[in-house]
XYZ file of C-alpha atoms in Angstrom:
154
model
C -69.888 115.493 20.116
C -66.973 117.985 19.551
C -65.649 117.358 23.133
C -65.349 113.785 22.449
C -63.522 114.184 18.896
C -61.543 116.716 21.052
C -60.953 114.792 23.667
C -59.964 111.475 21.898
C -59.682 112.353 17.837
C -62.180 110.080 16.541
C -64.947 107.613 17.901
C -62.361 104.799 17.278
C -60.077 105.968 19.698
C -62.725 106.519 22.163
C -63.653 103.007 21.690
C -60.671 101.845 22.322
C -60.347 103.664 25.497
C -63.662 102.590 26.649
C -62.216 98.985 26.028
C -59.048 99.735 27.556
C -61.002 101.041 30.776
C -62.878 97.803 30.822
C -60.047 95.447 30.440
C -58.109 97.152 33.200
C -61.003 97.150 35.723
C -63.502 94.328 34.826
C -61.208 91.760 33.232
C -58.370 92.153 35.173
C -60.296 91.342 38.123
C -61.759 88.052 36.663
C -58.010 86.928 35.295
C -55.531 88.389 37.961
C -55.986 85.316 40.487
C -55.207 82.637 37.697
C -52.512 84.941 35.949
C -50.583 85.277 39.259
C -47.709 82.919 40.260
C -49.017 80.073 42.431
C -52.538 80.060 40.270
C -53.974 76.635 40.913
C -57.289 74.802 39.141
C -59.508 76.279 41.962
C -58.550 79.246 40.246
C -59.687 78.423 36.739
C -62.738 76.883 38.491
C -63.441 80.136 40.513
C -63.527 81.925 37.011
C -66.041 80.083 35.930
C -68.204 79.970 38.951
C -67.954 83.648 38.916
C -69.176 84.343 35.433
C -71.991 81.763 36.116
C -73.130 83.857 39.022
C -73.215 86.696 36.744
C -75.388 85.077 34.102
C -77.429 83.795 36.579
C -78.200 87.615 37.731
C -80.561 90.327 36.152
C -77.523 91.332 34.192
C -76.660 87.888 32.748
C -77.591 88.733 29.431
C -75.080 91.694 28.801
C -72.134 89.425 28.182
C -68.617 91.099 28.166
C -67.601 94.104 26.523
C -64.661 93.066 24.868
C -65.900 89.472 23.434
C -69.215 91.508 22.255
C -67.101 93.986 20.454
C -64.898 91.235 18.763
C -67.783 88.862 17.862
C -69.436 92.241 16.118
C -66.323 93.762 14.693
C -63.421 91.600 14.071
C -64.290 90.318 10.715
C -63.945 94.097 9.446
C -61.657 95.831 11.798
C -57.932 94.653 11.938
C -57.507 96.268 15.123
C -60.402 94.467 17.017
C -59.257 91.102 15.483
C -55.746 91.625 16.929
C -57.957 92.600 20.380
C -59.735 89.479 19.716
C -56.149 87.380 19.365
C -54.944 88.928 22.515
C -57.846 88.335 24.954
C -57.845 84.598 23.544
C -54.331 83.928 24.044
C -54.439 85.991 27.836
C -57.151 83.295 28.587
C -55.025 80.640 27.239
C -52.028 81.808 29.296
C -53.818 82.361 32.364
C -55.828 78.627 32.202
C -52.437 77.262 31.324
C -50.901 78.839 34.471
C -53.737 78.016 36.674
C -53.585 74.253 35.726
C -49.661 74.163 36.208
C -47.867 73.947 33.114
C -44.519 75.382 34.554
C -44.636 72.695 37.239
C -45.233 69.760 34.984
C -42.532 67.289 33.992
C -42.682 65.776 30.758
C -43.321 67.209 27.359
C -46.385 65.112 26.721
C -48.101 66.070 29.819
C -47.354 69.853 29.233
C -49.137 69.105 25.856
C -52.003 67.684 27.724
C -52.150 70.762 29.887
C -51.785 73.362 26.594
C -54.598 71.590 25.054
C -56.668 71.799 28.174
C -56.057 75.623 28.859
C -56.965 75.896 24.752
C -60.289 74.090 25.660
C -60.975 76.370 28.686
C -59.911 79.632 26.697
C -62.253 79.082 23.588
C -64.752 77.948 26.311
C -64.556 81.141 28.218
C -65.208 83.250 24.966
C -67.909 80.867 23.961
C -69.946 81.132 27.262
C -70.041 85.025 27.023
C -71.226 85.011 23.555
C -73.731 82.243 24.702
C -74.799 84.667 27.515
C -76.340 87.204 25.116
C -78.617 84.795 23.821
C -79.176 82.331 26.719
C -77.720 83.080 30.255
C -79.163 80.029 31.233
C -77.374 77.959 28.873
C -74.339 79.885 29.677
C -74.480 79.577 32.994
C -75.291 75.704 32.717
C -72.087 75.677 30.751
C -70.020 77.119 33.264
C -71.539 74.454 35.882
C -69.949 71.712 33.625
C -66.656 73.392 32.869
C -66.109 73.629 36.655
C -67.061 70.025 36.943
C -64.532 69.117 34.196
C -61.725 70.989 35.615
C -62.173 69.534 39.026
C -62.002 66.107 37.230
C -58.750 66.961 35.563
C -57.505 67.821 39.058
C -58.486 64.415 40.681
């Protein structure tokens, strides 16, 4: 116990370090491809297909550490509430990028893409929570989201 406090100063700082490490390793591996320039709707589909596979695995009910922490702590921890806002914004930006918002002409079309990115961001956070209680339902939702993205692309 004393070594934890000596290294991090508090349990909260230790937890923040764990969250940062998780984001750097796990979250980055999921989001990098559709945050990158040149991302396409297929990259957003791949995100949902990949987490769908996770939900169908033996560890499918673990969810995402960051989303789990936000769900548990955001209502009483302002720092965690900010983390929740940041991950939501990151998802929204990544999905907007993958859906091609920067290449779309016309304010109305950009608004449609922005709305779809918001739907995907909220859906991503929602399927992580759903996986904690029903991984099969979360996987089915991911399958439906992939189909929806394909429909948007045609």
